[in-house]
Amino acid sequence: MRAYKVAATFNVGMYEYDSTFVFMPLAAAQLHFRLPERVTDLQVMLADPDQAVAVAQMIRKVAPDGLRIYDFQRANAALFSAVQVERNVMFLILTLIILVAAFNVISSLIMLVKDKAQDIAILRTMGATRGMVMRIFFLSGASIGVTGTVSGVALGLAFAENIEAIRQFLQRFTGTDLFNSEIYFLSQLPAKVDVGEVLAVVVMALGLSFLATLYPSWRAARLDPVEALRYE
């Protein structure tokens, strides 16, 4: 046992590191652990963490035999597996939400076609073709999908940009700890916007909203003006 003077404390934002790691001069550590001129571990820091696997493979090719080389994803395999499962589940939940919204668009347009049956019949008698009627309701449904998608993307990006401030506000408002660092190993709620995933969600939302307008538009175009005017 040795006594050391604490020069400073650090906080990197990950509870596991903040609570268990100590930084000290290499010479002092070698003396304390009785490893003169030796080390037990070398860490390579990268500016881009996504390149960790490729760099580990490059080091493995040139390193001597007997060395064990791990990237941070393999060293924290359980945590990354849990995050991947959570991402897949969240993607499934969001897909179901979009499907529910698409069915809402379908039901709303069907009700609109039913309410506007007389107006559709008048347009048909004035010379409007089935294609023109179909385009009217298609544009109506598409405008709902585009407006909802743009609004959702804007709100989602704003939420991701200010997620930590929102968490702090909710914690002060409710008086509860919404993101316990001892459980999640992070002292702050992280958020990273992936442009590719955002574009995929936008394309899927727009595609489903456009598909949802086809049946009501086709139904409006197939409406018989004679029958519609007779029942009115």
PDB file of C-alpha atoms in Angstrom:
ATOM      1  CA  MET A   1       0.000   0.000   0.000  1.00  0.00           C
ATOM      2  CA  ARG A   2       1.196   3.490  -0.879  1.00  0.00           C
ATOM      3  CA  ALA A   3      -0.104   6.971  -0.255  1.00  0.00           C
ATOM      4  CA  TYR A   4      -0.538   9.258  -3.257  1.00  0.00           C
ATOM      5  CA  LYS A   5      -1.553  12.878  -3.516  1.00  0.00           C
ATOM      6  CA  VAL A   6      -4.749  13.451  -5.518  1.00  0.00           C
ATOM      7  CA  ALA A   7      -3.965  16.222  -7.988  1.00  0.00           C
ATOM      8  CA  ALA A   8      -7.393  16.484  -9.627  1.00  0.00           C
ATOM      9  CA  THR A   9     -10.606  14.643 -10.398  1.00  0.00           C
ATOM     10  CA  PHE A  10     -12.074  14.028 -13.863  1.00  0.00           C
ATOM     11  CA  ASN A  11     -15.472  13.382 -15.386  1.00  0.00           C
ATOM     12  CA  VAL A  12     -15.616  11.882 -18.883  1.00  0.00           C
ATOM     13  CA  GLY A  13     -19.369  11.272 -18.762  1.00  0.00           C
ATOM     14  CA  MET A  14     -19.276   7.467 -18.336  1.00  0.00           C
ATOM     15  CA  TYR A  15     -19.917   6.303 -14.795  1.00  0.00           C
ATOM     16  CA  GLU A  16     -17.893   3.100 -15.108  1.00  0.00           C
ATOM     17  CA  TYR A  17     -14.740   5.052 -15.970  1.00  0.00           C
ATOM     18  CA  ASP A  18     -15.351   7.951 -13.614  1.00  0.00           C
ATOM     19  CA  SER A  19     -15.768   5.646 -10.600  1.00  0.00           C
ATOM     20  CA  THR A  20     -13.022   3.044 -11.221  1.00  0.00           C
ATOM     21  CA  PHE A  21     -10.144   4.616 -13.181  1.00  0.00           C
ATOM     22  CA  VAL A  22      -7.110   6.423 -11.761  1.00  0.00           C
ATOM     23  CA  PHE A  23      -4.537   8.238 -13.892  1.00  0.00           C
ATOM     24  CA  MET A  24      -0.968   8.399 -12.607  1.00  0.00           C
ATOM     25  CA  PRO A  25       2.549   8.754 -14.031  1.00  0.00           C
ATOM     26  CA  LEU A  26       3.789   5.681 -15.860  1.00  0.00           C
ATOM     27  CA  ALA A  27       6.948   5.400 -13.754  1.00  0.00           C
ATOM     28  CA  ALA A  28       4.945   5.511 -10.534  1.00  0.00           C
ATOM     29  CA  ALA A  29       2.512   2.895 -11.810  1.00  0.00           C
ATOM     30  CA  GLN A  30       5.350   0.559 -12.867  1.00  0.00           C
ATOM     31  CA  LEU A  31       6.891   0.909  -9.431  1.00  0.00           C
ATOM     32  CA  HIS A  32       3.607   0.310  -7.647  1.00  0.00           C
ATOM     33  CA  PHE A  33       2.672  -2.781  -9.640  1.00  0.00           C
ATOM     34  CA  ARG A  34       6.256  -4.076  -9.743  1.00  0.00           C
ATOM     35  CA  LEU A  35       6.506  -4.000 -13.521  1.00  0.00           C
ATOM     36  CA  PRO A  36       9.783  -2.224 -14.256  1.00  0.00           C
ATOM     37  CA  GLU A  37       9.949  -0.964 -17.835  1.00  0.00           C
ATOM     38  CA  ARG A  38       6.837  -2.971 -18.727  1.00  0.00           C
ATOM     39  CA  VAL A  39       3.151  -2.359 -19.283  1.00  0.00           C
ATOM     40  CA  THR A  40       0.149  -4.676 -19.249  1.00  0.00           C
ATOM     41  CA  ASP A  41      -1.996  -2.779 -21.699  1.00  0.00           C
ATOM     42  CA  LEU A  42      -1.673  -0.334 -24.594  1.00  0.00           C
ATOM     43  CA  GLN A  43      -4.580   1.722 -25.858  1.00  0.00           C
ATOM     44  CA  VAL A  44      -4.813   3.328 -29.288  1.00  0.00           C
ATOM     45  CA  MET A  45      -7.077   6.378 -29.507  1.00  0.00           C
ATOM     46  CA  LEU A  46      -8.824   7.207 -32.788  1.00  0.00           C
ATOM     47  CA  ALA A  47     -10.476  10.396 -33.932  1.00  0.00           C
ATOM     48  CA  ASP A  48     -13.222   8.362 -35.657  1.00  0.00           C
ATOM     49  CA  PRO A  49     -14.578   5.532 -33.454  1.00  0.00           C
ATOM     50  CA  ASP A  50     -16.248   3.897 -36.456  1.00  0.00           C
ATOM     51  CA  GLN A  51     -12.774   2.947 -37.738  1.00  0.00           C
ATOM     52  CA  ALA A  52     -11.944   0.918 -34.604  1.00  0.00           C
ATOM     53  CA  VAL A  53     -12.612  -2.487 -36.172  1.00  0.00           C
ATOM     54  CA  ALA A  54     -10.555  -1.754 -39.298  1.00  0.00           C
ATOM     55  CA  VAL A  55      -7.629  -0.350 -37.291  1.00  0.00           C
ATOM     56  CA  ALA A  56      -7.715  -3.366 -34.942  1.00  0.00           C
ATOM     57  CA  GLN A  57      -7.412  -5.679 -37.944  1.00  0.00           C
ATOM     58  CA  MET A  58      -4.444  -3.692 -39.262  1.00  0.00           C
ATOM     59  CA  ILE A  59      -2.700  -3.863 -35.878  1.00  0.00           C
ATOM     60  CA  ARG A  60      -3.437  -7.571 -35.609  1.00  0.00           C
ATOM     61  CA  LYS A  61      -1.602  -8.202 -38.908  1.00  0.00           C
ATOM     62  CA  VAL A  62       1.628  -6.517 -37.804  1.00  0.00           C
ATOM     63  CA  ALA A  63       1.577  -7.339 -34.075  1.00  0.00           C
ATOM     64  CA  PRO A  64       3.704 -10.227 -32.761  1.00  0.00           C
ATOM     65  CA  ASP A  65       2.060 -13.498 -31.782  1.00  0.00           C
ATOM     66  CA  GLY A  66       0.661 -13.826 -28.289  1.00  0.00           C
ATOM     67  CA  LEU A  67      -0.876 -10.358 -28.093  1.00  0.00           C
ATOM     68  CA  ARG A  68      -4.618 -10.042 -27.580  1.00  0.00           C
ATOM     69  CA  ILE A  69      -6.137  -7.155 -29.520  1.00  0.00           C
ATOM     70  CA  TYR A  70      -9.629  -5.888 -28.741  1.00  0.00           C
ATOM     71  CA  ASP A  71     -11.545  -2.941 -30.103  1.00  0.00           C
ATOM     72  CA  PHE A  72     -13.904  -1.075 -27.805  1.00  0.00           C
ATOM     73  CA  GLN A  73     -16.937  -2.818 -29.315  1.00  0.00           C
ATOM     74  CA  ARG A  74     -15.600  -6.277 -28.449  1.00  0.00           C
ATOM     75  CA  ALA A  75     -14.522  -5.108 -25.013  1.00  0.00           C
ATOM     76  CA  ASN A  76     -18.078  -3.900 -24.359  1.00  0.00           C
ATOM     77  CA  ALA A  77     -19.896  -6.546 -26.378  1.00  0.00           C
ATOM     78  CA  ALA A  78     -22.791  -6.920 -23.924  1.00  0.00           C
ATOM     79  CA  LEU A  79     -23.496  -3.190 -23.935  1.00  0.00           C
ATOM     80  CA  PHE A  80     -23.368  -2.934 -27.734  1.00  0.00           C
ATOM     81  CA  SER A  81     -25.611  -5.996 -28.126  1.00  0.00           C
ATOM     82  CA  ALA A  82     -28.175  -4.416 -25.821  1.00  0.00           C
ATOM     83  CA  VAL A  83     -28.017  -1.141 -27.773  1.00  0.00           C
ATOM     84  CA  GLN A  84     -28.448  -2.989 -31.086  1.00  0.00           C
ATOM     85  CA  VAL A  85     -31.477  -4.889 -29.776  1.00  0.00           C
ATOM     86  CA  GLU A  86     -32.954  -1.620 -28.513  1.00  0.00           C
ATOM     87  CA  ARG A  87     -32.422   0.026 -31.917  1.00  0.00           C
ATOM     88  CA  ASN A  88     -34.150  -2.848 -33.708  1.00  0.00           C
ATOM     89  CA  VAL A  89     -37.097  -2.749 -31.300  1.00  0.00           C
ATOM     90  CA  MET A  90     -37.394   1.035 -31.630  1.00  0.00           C
ATOM     91  CA  PHE A  91     -37.340   0.742 -35.435  1.00  0.00           C
ATOM     92  CA  LEU A  92     -40.164  -1.825 -35.263  1.00  0.00           C
ATOM     93  CA  ILE A  93     -42.198   0.398 -32.929  1.00  0.00           C
ATOM     94  CA  LEU A  94     -41.715   3.454 -35.144  1.00  0.00           C
ATOM     95  CA  THR A  95     -42.705   1.420 -38.203  1.00  0.00           C
ATOM     96  CA  LEU A  96     -45.931   0.379 -36.487  1.00  0.00           C
ATOM     97  CA  ILE A  97     -46.615   4.006 -35.549  1.00  0.00           C
ATOM     98  CA  ILE A  98     -46.170   5.057 -39.182  1.00  0.00           C
ATOM     99  CA  LEU A  99     -48.493   2.247 -40.301  1.00  0.00           C
ATOM    100  CA  VAL A 100     -51.149   3.403 -37.839  1.00  0.00           C
ATOM    101  CA  ALA A 101     -50.776   6.945 -39.170  1.00  0.00           C
ATOM    102  CA  ALA A 102     -51.157   5.617 -42.728  1.00  0.00           C
ATOM    103  CA  PHE A 103     -54.397   3.846 -41.793  1.00  0.00           C
ATOM    104  CA  ASN A 104     -55.616   7.087 -40.241  1.00  0.00           C
ATOM    105  CA  VAL A 105     -54.946   8.833 -43.552  1.00  0.00           C
ATOM    106  CA  ILE A 106     -56.889   6.111 -45.383  1.00  0.00           C
ATOM    107  CA  SER A 107     -59.896   6.342 -43.060  1.00  0.00           C
ATOM    108  CA  SER A 108     -59.872  10.162 -43.173  1.00  0.00           C
ATOM    109  CA  LEU A 109     -59.803  10.212 -46.977  1.00  0.00           C
ATOM    110  CA  ILE A 110     -62.546   7.591 -47.207  1.00  0.00           C
ATOM    111  CA  MET A 111     -64.740   9.756 -44.982  1.00  0.00           C
ATOM    112  CA  LEU A 112     -63.815  12.769 -47.107  1.00  0.00           C
ATOM    113  CA  VAL A 113     -64.837  10.936 -50.274  1.00  0.00           C
ATOM    114  CA  LYS A 114     -68.124   9.981 -48.660  1.00  0.00           C
ATOM    115  CA  ASP A 115     -68.814  13.555 -47.522  1.00  0.00           C
ATOM    116  CA  LYS A 116     -67.858  15.031 -50.896  1.00  0.00           C
ATOM    117  CA  ALA A 117     -69.773  12.523 -52.999  1.00  0.00           C
ATOM    118  CA  GLN A 118     -72.170  15.176 -54.348  1.00  0.00           C
ATOM    119  CA  ASP A 119     -69.298  17.547 -55.164  1.00  0.00           C
ATOM    120  CA  ILE A 120     -67.499  14.742 -56.977  1.00  0.00           C
ATOM    121  CA  ALA A 121     -70.652  13.970 -58.948  1.00  0.00           C
ATOM    122  CA  ILE A 122     -71.016  17.629 -59.948  1.00  0.00           C
ATOM    123  CA  LEU A 123     -67.406  17.722 -61.113  1.00  0.00           C
ATOM    124  CA  ARG A 124     -67.950  14.560 -63.156  1.00  0.00           C
ATOM    125  CA  THR A 125     -71.062  15.996 -64.818  1.00  0.00           C
ATOM    126  CA  MET A 126     -69.123  19.157 -65.645  1.00  0.00           C
ATOM    127  CA  GLY A 127     -66.568  17.125 -67.583  1.00  0.00           C
ATOM    128  CA  ALA A 128     -63.968  16.097 -64.977  1.00  0.00           C
ATOM    129  CA  THR A 129     -62.406  12.741 -65.786  1.00  0.00           C
ATOM    130  CA  ARG A 130     -61.787   9.949 -63.338  1.00  0.00           C
ATOM    131  CA  GLY A 131     -58.077  10.691 -63.510  1.00  0.00           C
ATOM    132  CA  MET A 132     -58.658  14.311 -62.511  1.00  0.00           C
ATOM    133  CA  VAL A 133     -60.794  13.281 -59.513  1.00  0.00           C
ATOM    134  CA  MET A 134     -58.202  10.728 -58.510  1.00  0.00           C
ATOM    135  CA  ARG A 135     -55.425  13.326 -58.671  1.00  0.00           C
ATOM    136  CA  ILE A 136     -57.424  15.725 -56.476  1.00  0.00           C
ATOM    137  CA  PHE A 137     -57.728  13.223 -53.631  1.00  0.00           C
ATOM    138  CA  PHE A 138     -54.213  11.928 -54.164  1.00  0.00           C
ATOM    139  CA  LEU A 139     -52.809  15.437 -53.754  1.00  0.00           C
ATOM    140  CA  SER A 140     -55.007  15.966 -50.711  1.00  0.00           C
ATOM    141  CA  GLY A 141     -53.670  12.846 -49.003  1.00  0.00           C
ATOM    142  CA  ALA A 142     -50.111  13.491 -50.167  1.00  0.00           C
ATOM    143  CA  SER A 143     -50.196  16.992 -48.674  1.00  0.00           C
ATOM    144  CA  ILE A 144     -51.137  15.466 -45.312  1.00  0.00           C
ATOM    145  CA  GLY A 145     -48.228  13.019 -45.529  1.00  0.00           C
ATOM    146  CA  VAL A 146     -45.691  15.650 -46.607  1.00  0.00           C
ATOM    147  CA  THR A 147     -46.795  18.123 -43.937  1.00  0.00           C
ATOM    148  CA  GLY A 148     -46.696  15.480 -41.214  1.00  0.00           C
ATOM    149  CA  THR A 149     -43.316  14.129 -42.321  1.00  0.00           C
ATOM    150  CA  VAL A 150     -41.663  17.559 -42.511  1.00  0.00           C
ATOM    151  CA  SER A 151     -43.104  18.578 -39.143  1.00  0.00           C
ATOM    152  CA  GLY A 152     -42.036  15.294 -37.563  1.00  0.00           C
ATOM    153  CA  VAL A 153     -38.474  15.548 -38.896  1.00  0.00           C
ATOM    154  CA  ALA A 154     -38.142  19.136 -37.678  1.00  0.00           C
ATOM    155  CA  LEU A 155     -39.447  18.276 -34.198  1.00  0.00           C
ATOM    156  CA  GLY A 156     -37.299  15.134 -34.047  1.00  0.00           C
ATOM    157  CA  LEU A 157     -34.101  16.991 -34.949  1.00  0.00           C
ATOM    158  CA  ALA A 158     -34.897  19.739 -32.439  1.00  0.00           C
ATOM    159  CA  PHE A 159     -35.561  17.108 -29.760  1.00  0.00           C
ATOM    160  CA  ALA A 160     -32.301  15.254 -30.520  1.00  0.00           C
ATOM    161  CA  GLU A 161     -30.325  18.508 -30.442  1.00  0.00           C
ATOM    162  CA  ASN A 162     -31.718  19.526 -27.036  1.00  0.00           C
ATOM    163  CA  ILE A 163     -32.357  16.129 -25.477  1.00  0.00           C
ATOM    164  CA  GLU A 164     -30.064  16.705 -22.478  1.00  0.00           C
ATOM    165  CA  ALA A 165     -31.656  20.079 -21.698  1.00  0.00           C
ATOM    166  CA  ILE A 166     -35.095  18.474 -21.963  1.00  0.00           C
ATOM    167  CA  ARG A 167     -34.019  15.705 -19.590  1.00  0.00           C
ATOM    168  CA  GLN A 168     -32.719  18.198 -17.048  1.00  0.00           C
ATOM    169  CA  PHE A 169     -35.976  20.161 -17.259  1.00  0.00           C
ATOM    170  CA  LEU A 170     -38.103  17.037 -16.764  1.00  0.00           C
ATOM    171  CA  GLN A 171     -35.946  15.947 -13.835  1.00  0.00           C
ATOM    172  CA  ARG A 172     -36.389  19.313 -12.123  1.00  0.00           C
ATOM    173  CA  PHE A 173     -40.106  19.303 -12.926  1.00  0.00           C
ATOM    174  CA  THR A 174     -40.821  15.756 -11.698  1.00  0.00           C
ATOM    175  CA  GLY A 175     -38.103  15.512  -9.055  1.00  0.00           C
ATOM    176  CA  THR A 176     -36.960  12.104 -10.303  1.00  0.00           C
ATOM    177  CA  ASP A 177     -33.766  10.813 -11.900  1.00  0.00           C
ATOM    178  CA  LEU A 178     -34.714   9.867 -15.467  1.00  0.00           C
ATOM    179  CA  PHE A 179     -31.261   8.663 -16.515  1.00  0.00           C
ATOM    180  CA  ASN A 180     -29.365   7.084 -13.639  1.00  0.00           C
ATOM    181  CA  SER A 181     -25.655   7.020 -14.461  1.00  0.00           C
ATOM    182  CA  GLU A 182     -25.102   3.958 -12.244  1.00  0.00           C
ATOM    183  CA  ILE A 183     -27.492   1.963 -14.436  1.00  0.00           C
ATOM    184  CA  TYR A 184     -26.766   3.342 -17.912  1.00  0.00           C
ATOM    185  CA  PHE A 185     -23.018   4.036 -17.339  1.00  0.00           C
ATOM    186  CA  LEU A 186     -23.409   7.540 -18.792  1.00  0.00           C
ATOM    187  CA  SER A 187     -23.776  10.804 -16.928  1.00  0.00           C
ATOM    188  CA  GLN A 188     -25.456  12.545 -19.883  1.00  0.00           C
ATOM    189  CA  LEU A 189     -28.132  11.394 -22.305  1.00  0.00           C
ATOM    190  CA  PRO A 190     -26.347  11.005 -25.678  1.00  0.00           C
ATOM    191  CA  ALA A 191     -27.920  11.737 -29.045  1.00  0.00           C
ATOM    192  CA  LYS A 192     -26.458  11.377 -32.518  1.00  0.00           C
ATOM    193  CA  VAL A 193     -28.343  12.132 -35.718  1.00  0.00           C
ATOM    194  CA  ASP A 194     -27.622   9.619 -38.480  1.00  0.00           C
ATOM    195  CA  VAL A 195     -28.393  11.264 -41.815  1.00  0.00           C
ATOM    196  CA  GLY A 196     -28.875   7.922 -43.562  1.00  0.00           C
ATOM    197  CA  GLU A 197     -31.422   6.701 -41.015  1.00  0.00           C
ATOM    198  CA  VAL A 198     -33.284  10.013 -41.093  1.00  0.00           C
ATOM    199  CA  LEU A 199     -33.542   9.823 -44.886  1.00  0.00           C
ATOM    200  CA  ALA A 200     -34.716   6.190 -44.695  1.00  0.00           C
ATOM    201  CA  VAL A 201     -37.472   7.122 -42.244  1.00  0.00           C
ATOM    202  CA  VAL A 202     -38.513  10.098 -44.386  1.00  0.00           C
ATOM    203  CA  VAL A 203     -38.688   7.945 -47.535  1.00  0.00           C
ATOM    204  CA  MET A 204     -40.665   5.247 -45.717  1.00  0.00           C
ATOM    205  CA  ALA A 205     -43.098   7.761 -44.217  1.00  0.00           C
ATOM    206  CA  LEU A 206     -43.678   9.500 -47.536  1.00  0.00           C
ATOM    207  CA  GLY A 207     -44.008   6.194 -49.373  1.00  0.00           C
ATOM    208  CA  LEU A 208     -46.602   4.836 -46.944  1.00  0.00           C
ATOM    209  CA  SER A 209     -48.530   8.112 -46.949  1.00  0.00           C
ATOM    210  CA  PHE A 210     -48.618   8.104 -50.766  1.00  0.00           C
ATOM    211  CA  LEU A 211     -49.719   4.463 -50.850  1.00  0.00           C
ATOM    212  CA  ALA A 212     -52.415   5.223 -48.289  1.00  0.00           C
ATOM    213  CA  THR A 213     -53.999   7.729 -50.679  1.00  0.00           C
ATOM    214  CA  LEU A 214     -54.340   5.319 -53.612  1.00  0.00           C
ATOM    215  CA  TYR A 215     -57.418   3.383 -52.460  1.00  0.00           C
ATOM    216  CA  PRO A 216     -59.478   6.436 -51.398  1.00  0.00           C
ATOM    217  CA  SER A 217     -58.483   8.217 -54.623  1.00  0.00           C
ATOM    218  CA  TRP A 218     -59.475   5.182 -56.699  1.00  0.00           C
ATOM    219  CA  ARG A 219     -62.748   4.953 -54.792  1.00  0.00           C
ATOM    220  CA  ALA A 220     -63.490   8.625 -55.479  1.00  0.00           C
ATOM    221  CA  ALA A 221     -62.689   8.185 -59.166  1.00  0.00           C
ATOM    222  CA  ARG A 222     -65.008   5.141 -59.429  1.00  0.00           C
ATOM    223  CA  LEU A 223     -67.929   7.005 -57.875  1.00  0.00           C
ATOM    224  CA  ASP A 224     -71.014   6.969 -60.126  1.00  0.00           C
ATOM    225  CA  PRO A 225     -72.249  10.596 -60.427  1.00  0.00           C
ATOM    226  CA  VAL A 226     -75.827   9.493 -61.166  1.00  0.00           C
ATOM    227  CA  GLU A 227     -76.052   7.395 -58.019  1.00  0.00           C
ATOM    228  CA  ALA A 228     -74.399  10.091 -55.919  1.00  0.00           C
ATOM    229  CA  LEU A 229     -76.806  12.806 -57.063  1.00  0.00           C
ATOM    230  CA  ARG A 230     -79.799  10.475 -56.670  1.00  0.00           C
ATOM    231  CA  TYR A 231     -79.033   9.692 -53.021  1.00  0.00           C
ATOM    232  CA  GLU A 232     -78.333  13.332 -52.251  1.00  0.00           C
TER     233      GLU A 232
END
